Amino acid sequence: KYNEAVEAVLAVKNVENAENVLRKCASIYSHIGDNAKLLEVVKELGAMDGASEWIGLSTKSLESLIANDVPMAKKFSDQAIKAGADADFVFRSALLLDMMTNDTVAAGEHADMALSANALDFFANYVKATILVGRKDYKNAERHFQISMSQNPAWFVANDYAAMVVEIGNFQLAENLANAALASGGDAQPAVWDTLAAALAGLGKKGDALEALKKAVALPGGDDPRVQLRYAELSLENGDKEAAAKAIGVIDKNLETLSISERERLGVVRKAIE
């Protein structure tokens, strides 16, 4: 009940505690991703006597983000942190921009800063987990995924956690997590159905996996080459060479996004349908 939380905090606002109250409001708005409301609060913070330099830089960053100028938003966000920003909403914005620009180095630094301020921050834990997955440090990644989900079980957290445990062969947990992702708003995301399919295939439920992938490819964004590759593989296993060939045609339009190992899998499918 985020709006009620803001109202409750504002109800006790006075001259002495105004800065702390506004920071709490900003934290709530950043937590739910309401950048317009967040900008209003940060502007109010910046209008206070003795406002720190980083607040003005954070304001410029949010204005740029709302205007869809991501590079400029990141520039001002990074400057705000270098200027001494110490608020969780600044770190969350920085992490979001790091992810949007694929700046994993900055994301790692900003995640550590955010976690030092609040070890339970759901987004910082999520970002830290994804970085650790990239390093194949699955044990520590799992810990951060679990903390993130305990604070905010967003569909993308559950899905990425599921995708990780697919990699380590824990398919039953992956199925449970993928279903949790679907239940929390991920049912419109092809990637979640793809993750569920990977888990089901690992459990030997090839028919159910193929049905999940049929839902994935029918959704907007279902032409993702990774989703189409798994669809081609399972279609081929099911004896449907026509569906596999059609999927390869879709993949060929965006081949550059596939990794080396994924291209090797694609080569196996190509040979099988020739």
mmCIF file of C-alpha atoms in Angstrom:
data_model
loop_
_atom_site.group_PDB
_atom_site.id
_atom_site.type_symbol
_atom_site.label_atom_id
_atom_site.label_comp_id
_atom_site.label_asym_id
_atom_site.label_seq_id
_atom_site.Cartn_x
_atom_site.Cartn_y
_atom_site.Cartn_z
ATOM 1 C CA LYS A 1 0.000 0.000 0.000
ATOM 2 C CA TYR A 2 2.560 2.503 -1.217
ATOM 3 C CA ASN A 3 0.305 5.544 -1.486
ATOM 4 C CA GLU A 4 -0.917 5.007 2.062
ATOM 5 C CA ALA A 5 2.690 4.702 3.198
ATOM 6 C CA VAL A 6 3.525 8.074 1.651
ATOM 7 C CA GLU A 7 0.471 9.663 3.276
ATOM 8 C CA ALA A 8 1.438 8.228 6.661
ATOM 9 C CA VAL A 9 4.977 9.590 6.384
ATOM 10 C CA LEU A 10 3.839 13.018 5.194
ATOM 11 C CA ALA A 11 1.344 13.212 8.068
ATOM 12 C CA VAL A 12 4.195 13.645 10.550
ATOM 13 C CA LYS A 13 6.215 16.095 8.454
ATOM 14 C CA ASN A 14 7.345 19.285 10.207
ATOM 15 C CA VAL A 15 10.134 21.832 9.884
ATOM 16 C CA GLU A 16 12.612 19.730 11.863
ATOM 17 C CA ASN A 17 12.092 16.405 10.095
ATOM 18 C CA ALA A 18 11.187 17.615 6.589
ATOM 19 C CA GLU A 19 14.371 16.324 4.938
ATOM 20 C CA ASN A 20 14.096 12.856 6.468
ATOM 21 C CA VAL A 21 10.393 12.648 5.592
ATOM 22 C CA LEU A 22 11.031 13.627 1.972
ATOM 23 C CA ARG A 23 13.869 11.109 1.723
ATOM 24 C CA LYS A 24 11.524 8.365 2.902
ATOM 25 C CA CYS A 25 8.919 9.417 0.350
ATOM 26 C CA ALA A 26 11.571 9.417 -2.376
ATOM 27 C CA SER A 27 12.648 5.948 -1.284
ATOM 28 C CA ILE A 28 9.079 4.647 -1.633
ATOM 29 C CA TYR A 29 8.602 6.166 -5.086
ATOM 30 C CA SER A 30 11.934 4.800 -6.321
ATOM 31 C CA HIS A 31 11.023 1.365 -4.930
ATOM 32 C CA ILE A 32 7.879 1.248 -7.076
ATOM 33 C CA GLY A 33 9.517 2.923 -10.083
ATOM 34 C CA ASP A 34 7.351 6.052 -10.113
ATOM 35 C CA ASN A 35 9.942 8.445 -11.537
ATOM 36 C CA ALA A 36 7.481 11.317 -11.996
ATOM 37 C CA LYS A 37 6.563 11.349 -8.301
ATOM 38 C CA LEU A 38 10.190 10.757 -7.362
ATOM 39 C CA LEU A 39 11.226 13.810 -9.362
ATOM 40 C CA GLU A 40 8.664 15.967 -7.548
ATOM 41 C CA VAL A 41 10.036 14.933 -4.161
ATOM 42 C CA VAL A 42 13.685 15.349 -5.181
ATOM 43 C CA LYS A 43 12.915 18.848 -6.479
ATOM 44 C CA GLU A 44 11.349 19.639 -3.103
ATOM 45 C CA LEU A 45 14.499 18.378 -1.400
ATOM 46 C CA GLY A 46 16.606 20.528 -3.691
ATOM 47 C CA ALA A 47 14.594 23.625 -2.787
ATOM 48 C CA MET A 48 15.467 23.298 0.909
ATOM 49 C CA ASP A 49 18.090 25.539 2.494
ATOM 50 C CA GLY A 50 21.549 23.999 2.395
ATOM 51 C CA ALA A 51 20.578 21.301 -0.131
ATOM 52 C CA SER A 52 23.560 19.204 -1.209
ATOM 53 C CA GLU A 53 25.010 19.426 -4.723
ATOM 54 C CA TRP A 54 24.116 15.805 -5.466
ATOM 55 C CA ILE A 55 20.398 16.527 -5.120
ATOM 56 C CA GLY A 56 20.531 18.967 -8.026
ATOM 57 C CA LEU A 57 22.439 16.413 -10.112
ATOM 58 C CA SER A 58 19.916 13.719 -9.207
ATOM 59 C CA THR A 59 17.131 16.069 -10.311
ATOM 60 C CA LYS A 60 18.801 16.541 -13.708
ATOM 61 C CA SER A 61 19.252 12.776 -14.011
ATOM 62 C CA LEU A 62 15.575 12.086 -13.349
ATOM 63 C CA GLU A 63 14.500 14.811 -15.768
ATOM 64 C CA SER A 64 16.667 13.239 -18.465
ATOM 65 C CA LEU A 65 15.359 9.752 -17.690
ATOM 66 C CA ILE A 66 11.746 10.888 -17.950
ATOM 67 C CA ALA A 67 12.657 12.534 -21.278
ATOM 68 C CA ASN A 68 14.091 9.150 -22.421
ATOM 69 C CA ASP A 69 17.627 10.557 -22.663
ATOM 70 C CA VAL A 70 19.294 7.606 -20.966
ATOM 71 C CA PRO A 71 22.954 8.560 -21.637
ATOM 72 C CA MET A 72 22.427 12.017 -20.119
ATOM 73 C CA ALA A 73 20.474 10.535 -17.213
ATOM 74 C CA LYS A 74 23.362 8.180 -16.488
ATOM 75 C CA LYS A 75 25.909 10.991 -16.734
ATOM 76 C CA PHE A 76 24.125 13.071 -14.091
ATOM 77 C CA SER A 77 23.400 10.000 -11.954
ATOM 78 C CA ASP A 78 27.080 9.049 -11.856
ATOM 79 C CA GLN A 79 27.990 12.632 -11.027
ATOM 80 C CA ALA A 80 25.468 12.662 -8.168
ATOM 81 C CA ILE A 81 27.105 9.612 -6.599
ATOM 82 C CA LYS A 82 30.597 11.082 -7.032
ATOM 83 C CA ALA A 83 29.311 14.257 -5.354
ATOM 84 C CA GLY A 84 28.501 12.257 -2.231
ATOM 85 C CA ALA A 85 24.945 11.020 -2.663
ATOM 86 C CA ASP A 86 23.954 8.865 0.304
ATOM 87 C CA ALA A 87 20.277 8.085 -0.374
ATOM 88 C CA ASP A 88 18.942 4.715 -1.477
ATOM 89 C CA PHE A 89 16.776 6.244 -4.213
ATOM 90 C CA VAL A 90 19.904 7.620 -5.922
ATOM 91 C CA PHE A 91 21.574 4.214 -5.877
ATOM 92 C CA ARG A 92 18.444 2.540 -7.265
ATOM 93 C CA SER A 93 18.276 5.032 -10.129
ATOM 94 C CA ALA A 94 21.972 4.517 -10.804
ATOM 95 C CA LEU A 95 21.525 0.743 -10.896
ATOM 96 C CA LEU A 96 18.570 1.020 -13.263
ATOM 97 C CA LEU A 97 20.626 3.168 -15.620
ATOM 98 C CA ASP A 98 23.595 0.808 -15.340
ATOM 99 C CA MET A 99 21.363 -2.077 -16.408
ATOM 100 C CA MET A 100 19.825 -0.057 -19.247
ATOM 101 C CA THR A 101 23.286 0.765 -20.614
ATOM 102 C CA ASN A 102 24.850 -2.654 -19.856
ATOM 103 C CA ASP A 103 27.511 -1.030 -17.677
ATOM 104 C CA THR A 104 28.282 -4.039 -15.470
ATOM 105 C CA VAL A 105 31.370 -2.435 -13.928
ATOM 106 C CA ALA A 106 29.419 0.556 -12.624
ATOM 107 C CA ALA A 107 26.513 -1.730 -11.674
ATOM 108 C CA GLY A 108 28.791 -3.758 -9.434
ATOM 109 C CA GLU A 109 30.149 -0.663 -7.720
ATOM 110 C CA HIS A 110 26.729 0.924 -7.272
ATOM 111 C CA ALA A 111 25.184 -2.328 -6.022
ATOM 112 C CA ASP A 112 27.851 -2.592 -3.332
ATOM 113 C CA MET A 113 27.228 1.021 -2.309
ATOM 114 C CA ALA A 114 23.488 0.439 -2.122
ATOM 115 C CA LEU A 115 23.907 -2.754 -0.109
ATOM 116 C CA SER A 116 26.242 -1.047 2.335
ATOM 117 C CA ALA A 117 23.442 1.450 2.972
ATOM 118 C CA ASN A 118 20.689 -1.176 3.067
ATOM 119 C CA ALA A 119 21.594 -4.873 2.917
ATOM 120 C CA LEU A 120 17.963 -5.764 2.171
ATOM 121 C CA ASP A 121 17.450 -3.475 -0.823
ATOM 122 C CA PHE A 122 15.603 -5.677 -3.305
ATOM 123 C CA PHE A 123 16.927 -4.125 -6.520
ATOM 124 C CA ALA A 124 20.544 -3.902 -5.377
ATOM 125 C CA ASN A 125 20.420 -7.569 -4.366
ATOM 126 C CA TYR A 126 18.888 -8.455 -7.734
ATOM 127 C CA VAL A 127 21.595 -6.594 -9.662
ATOM 128 C CA LYS A 128 24.321 -8.125 -7.496
ATOM 129 C CA ALA A 129 22.881 -11.574 -8.175
ATOM 130 C CA THR A 130 22.855 -11.082 -11.945
ATOM 131 C CA ILE A 131 26.474 -9.909 -11.869
ATOM 132 C CA LEU A 132 27.487 -12.972 -9.852
ATOM 133 C CA VAL A 133 25.639 -15.257 -12.287
ATOM 134 C CA GLY A 134 27.763 -13.735 -15.049
ATOM 135 C CA ARG A 135 30.823 -14.802 -13.057
ATOM 136 C CA LYS A 136 29.269 -18.245 -12.484
ATOM 137 C CA ASP A 137 29.379 -17.637 -8.732
ATOM 138 C CA TYR A 138 26.034 -19.354 -8.297
ATOM 139 C CA LYS A 139 26.212 -19.916 -4.553
ATOM 140 C CA ASN A 140 26.545 -16.228 -3.698
ATOM 141 C CA ALA A 141 24.166 -15.243 -6.495
ATOM 142 C CA GLU A 142 21.474 -17.471 -4.978
ATOM 143 C CA ARG A 143 21.817 -15.732 -1.621
ATOM 144 C CA HIS A 144 21.224 -12.341 -3.218
ATOM 145 C CA PHE A 145 18.310 -13.651 -5.288
ATOM 146 C CA GLN A 146 16.688 -15.006 -2.126
ATOM 147 C CA ILE A 147 17.107 -11.706 -0.258
ATOM 148 C CA SER A 148 15.686 -9.815 -3.226
ATOM 149 C CA MET A 149 12.647 -12.080 -3.457
ATOM 150 C CA SER A 150 12.040 -11.832 0.290
ATOM 151 C CA GLN A 151 11.659 -8.059 -0.104
ATOM 152 C CA ASN A 152 9.856 -7.850 -3.427
ATOM 153 C CA PRO A 153 9.025 -11.022 -5.394
ATOM 154 C CA ALA A 154 8.911 -9.242 -8.767
ATOM 155 C CA TRP A 155 8.506 -11.481 -11.803
ATOM 156 C CA PHE A 156 11.929 -10.591 -13.241
ATOM 157 C CA VAL A 157 13.693 -11.553 -10.013
ATOM 158 C CA ALA A 158 11.947 -14.934 -9.860
ATOM 159 C CA ASN A 159 12.573 -15.530 -13.573
ATOM 160 C CA ASP A 160 16.286 -14.746 -13.464
ATOM 161 C CA TYR A 161 16.656 -16.853 -10.331
ATOM 162 C CA ALA A 162 14.879 -19.687 -12.153
ATOM 163 C CA ALA A 163 17.134 -19.296 -15.193
ATOM 164 C CA MET A 164 20.168 -19.574 -12.943
ATOM 165 C CA VAL A 165 19.026 -22.770 -11.248
ATOM 166 C CA VAL A 166 18.313 -24.248 -14.689
ATOM 167 C CA GLU A 167 22.022 -23.747 -15.381
ATOM 168 C CA ILE A 168 22.992 -25.708 -12.267
ATOM 169 C CA GLY A 169 20.454 -28.470 -12.967
ATOM 170 C CA ASN A 170 17.939 -27.819 -10.181
ATOM 171 C CA PHE A 171 14.974 -28.142 -12.516
ATOM 172 C CA GLN A 172 12.262 -28.636 -9.893
ATOM 173 C CA LEU A 173 13.172 -25.395 -8.138
ATOM 174 C CA ALA A 174 13.392 -23.717 -11.533
ATOM 175 C CA GLU A 175 9.852 -24.845 -12.379
ATOM 176 C CA ASN A 176 8.556 -23.511 -9.053
ATOM 177 C CA LEU A 177 10.292 -20.174 -9.533
ATOM 178 C CA ALA A 178 9.153 -19.826 -13.146
ATOM 179 C CA ASN A 179 5.562 -20.454 -12.072
ATOM 180 C CA ALA A 180 6.012 -17.830 -9.353
ATOM 181 C CA ALA A 181 7.249 -15.403 -12.012
ATOM 182 C CA LEU A 182 4.188 -16.131 -14.153
ATOM 183 C CA ALA A 183 1.887 -15.574 -11.177
ATOM 184 C CA SER A 184 3.490 -12.237 -10.296
ATOM 185 C CA GLY A 185 3.003 -10.587 -13.674
ATOM 186 C CA GLY A 186 5.430 -12.394 -15.951
ATOM 187 C CA ASP A 187 2.756 -14.226 -17.952
ATOM 188 C CA ALA A 188 3.040 -11.612 -20.723
ATOM 189 C CA GLN A 189 6.806 -12.120 -20.981
ATOM 190 C CA PRO A 190 8.139 -14.667 -23.509
ATOM 191 C CA ALA A 191 11.328 -15.046 -21.449
ATOM 192 C CA VAL A 192 9.391 -16.419 -18.487
ATOM 193 C CA TRP A 193 7.609 -19.053 -20.560
ATOM 194 C CA ASP A 194 10.991 -19.913 -22.065
ATOM 195 C CA THR A 195 12.473 -20.370 -18.597
ATOM 196 C CA LEU A 196 9.549 -22.566 -17.599
ATOM 197 C CA ALA A 197 10.064 -24.620 -20.756
ATOM 198 C CA ALA A 198 13.742 -25.115 -19.922
ATOM 199 C CA ALA A 199 12.810 -26.331 -16.449
ATOM 200 C CA LEU A 200 10.114 -28.662 -17.745
ATOM 201 C CA ALA A 201 12.422 -30.063 -20.409
ATOM 202 C CA GLY A 202 15.033 -30.723 -17.737
ATOM 203 C CA LEU A 203 12.426 -32.668 -15.781
ATOM 204 C CA GLY A 204 11.644 -34.761 -18.864
ATOM 205 C CA LYS A 205 8.278 -33.073 -19.431
ATOM 206 C CA LYS A 206 8.972 -32.363 -23.095
ATOM 207 C CA GLY A 207 5.316 -32.055 -24.118
ATOM 208 C CA ASP A 208 4.570 -29.490 -21.410
ATOM 209 C CA ALA A 209 7.771 -27.650 -22.296
ATOM 210 C CA LEU A 210 6.724 -27.374 -25.931
ATOM 211 C CA GLU A 211 3.306 -26.030 -24.921
ATOM 212 C CA ALA A 212 5.001 -23.381 -22.799
ATOM 213 C CA LEU A 213 7.146 -22.365 -25.757
ATOM 214 C CA LYS A 214 4.121 -22.151 -28.039
ATOM 215 C CA LYS A 215 2.746 -19.556 -25.627
ATOM 216 C CA ALA A 216 6.101 -17.755 -25.619
ATOM 217 C CA VAL A 217 6.435 -17.418 -29.398
ATOM 218 C CA ALA A 218 2.843 -16.197 -29.705
ATOM 219 C CA LEU A 219 3.474 -13.215 -27.423
ATOM 220 C CA PRO A 220 4.876 -9.811 -28.436
ATOM 221 C CA GLY A 221 8.632 -10.266 -28.308
ATOM 222 C CA GLY A 222 8.304 -13.977 -28.966
ATOM 223 C CA ASP A 223 10.620 -13.613 -31.953
ATOM 224 C CA ASP A 224 13.557 -13.436 -29.531
ATOM 225 C CA PRO A 225 16.226 -15.719 -31.074
ATOM 226 C CA ARG A 226 16.894 -17.516 -27.758
ATOM 227 C CA VAL A 227 13.212 -18.352 -27.324
ATOM 228 C CA GLN A 228 12.942 -19.416 -30.958
ATOM 229 C CA LEU A 229 16.050 -21.603 -30.629
ATOM 230 C CA ARG A 230 14.613 -23.589 -27.744
ATOM 231 C CA TYR A 231 11.311 -23.807 -29.650
ATOM 232 C CA ALA A 232 13.155 -25.171 -32.687
ATOM 233 C CA GLU A 233 14.991 -27.743 -30.566
ATOM 234 C CA LEU A 234 11.863 -29.024 -28.820
ATOM 235 C CA SER A 235 9.831 -28.984 -32.035
ATOM 236 C CA LEU A 236 12.513 -31.130 -33.655
ATOM 237 C CA GLU A 237 12.498 -33.549 -30.711
ATOM 238 C CA ASN A 238 8.736 -33.771 -31.183
ATOM 239 C CA GLY A 239 9.229 -34.658 -34.851
ATOM 240 C CA ASP A 240 7.952 -31.330 -36.187
ATOM 241 C CA LYS A 241 10.679 -30.340 -38.667
ATOM 242 C CA GLU A 242 8.419 -27.759 -40.288
ATOM 243 C CA ALA A 243 8.022 -25.790 -37.031
ATOM 244 C CA ALA A 244 11.767 -26.061 -36.371
ATOM 245 C CA ALA A 245 12.589 -24.747 -39.851
ATOM 246 C CA LYS A 246 10.168 -21.858 -39.397
ATOM 247 C CA ALA A 247 11.808 -20.967 -36.091
ATOM 248 C CA ILE A 248 15.256 -20.978 -37.719
ATOM 249 C CA GLY A 249 13.955 -18.509 -40.300
ATOM 250 C CA VAL A 250 13.004 -16.158 -37.475
ATOM 251 C CA ILE A 251 16.367 -16.646 -35.736
ATOM 252 C CA ASP A 252 18.306 -15.857 -38.927
ATOM 253 C CA LYS A 253 16.860 -12.323 -38.914
ATOM 254 C CA ASN A 254 18.677 -11.543 -35.678
ATOM 255 C CA LEU A 255 21.582 -13.974 -35.468
ATOM 256 C CA GLU A 256 24.046 -11.509 -33.960
ATOM 257 C CA THR A 257 22.352 -11.663 -30.547
ATOM 258 C CA LEU A 258 23.178 -15.358 -30.076
ATOM 259 C CA SER A 259 26.218 -16.457 -28.092
ATOM 260 C CA ILE A 260 28.798 -18.880 -29.468
ATOM 261 C CA SER A 261 27.267 -21.832 -27.601
ATOM 262 C CA GLU A 262 23.784 -20.881 -28.834
ATOM 263 C CA ARG A 263 25.034 -20.733 -32.416
ATOM 264 C CA GLU A 264 26.498 -24.182 -31.967
ATOM 265 C CA ARG A 265 23.083 -25.438 -30.824
ATOM 266 C CA LEU A 266 21.543 -23.746 -33.847
ATOM 267 C CA GLY A 267 23.990 -25.562 -36.108
ATOM 268 C CA VAL A 268 22.892 -28.890 -34.674
ATOM 269 C CA VAL A 269 19.250 -28.068 -35.434
ATOM 270 C CA ARG A 270 20.111 -26.965 -38.988
ATOM 271 C CA LYS A 271 21.861 -30.248 -39.742
ATOM 272 C CA ALA A 272 18.984 -32.256 -38.302
ATOM 273 C CA ILE A 273 16.379 -30.682 -40.607
ATOM 274 C CA GLU A 274 18.461 -30.748 -43.780
#
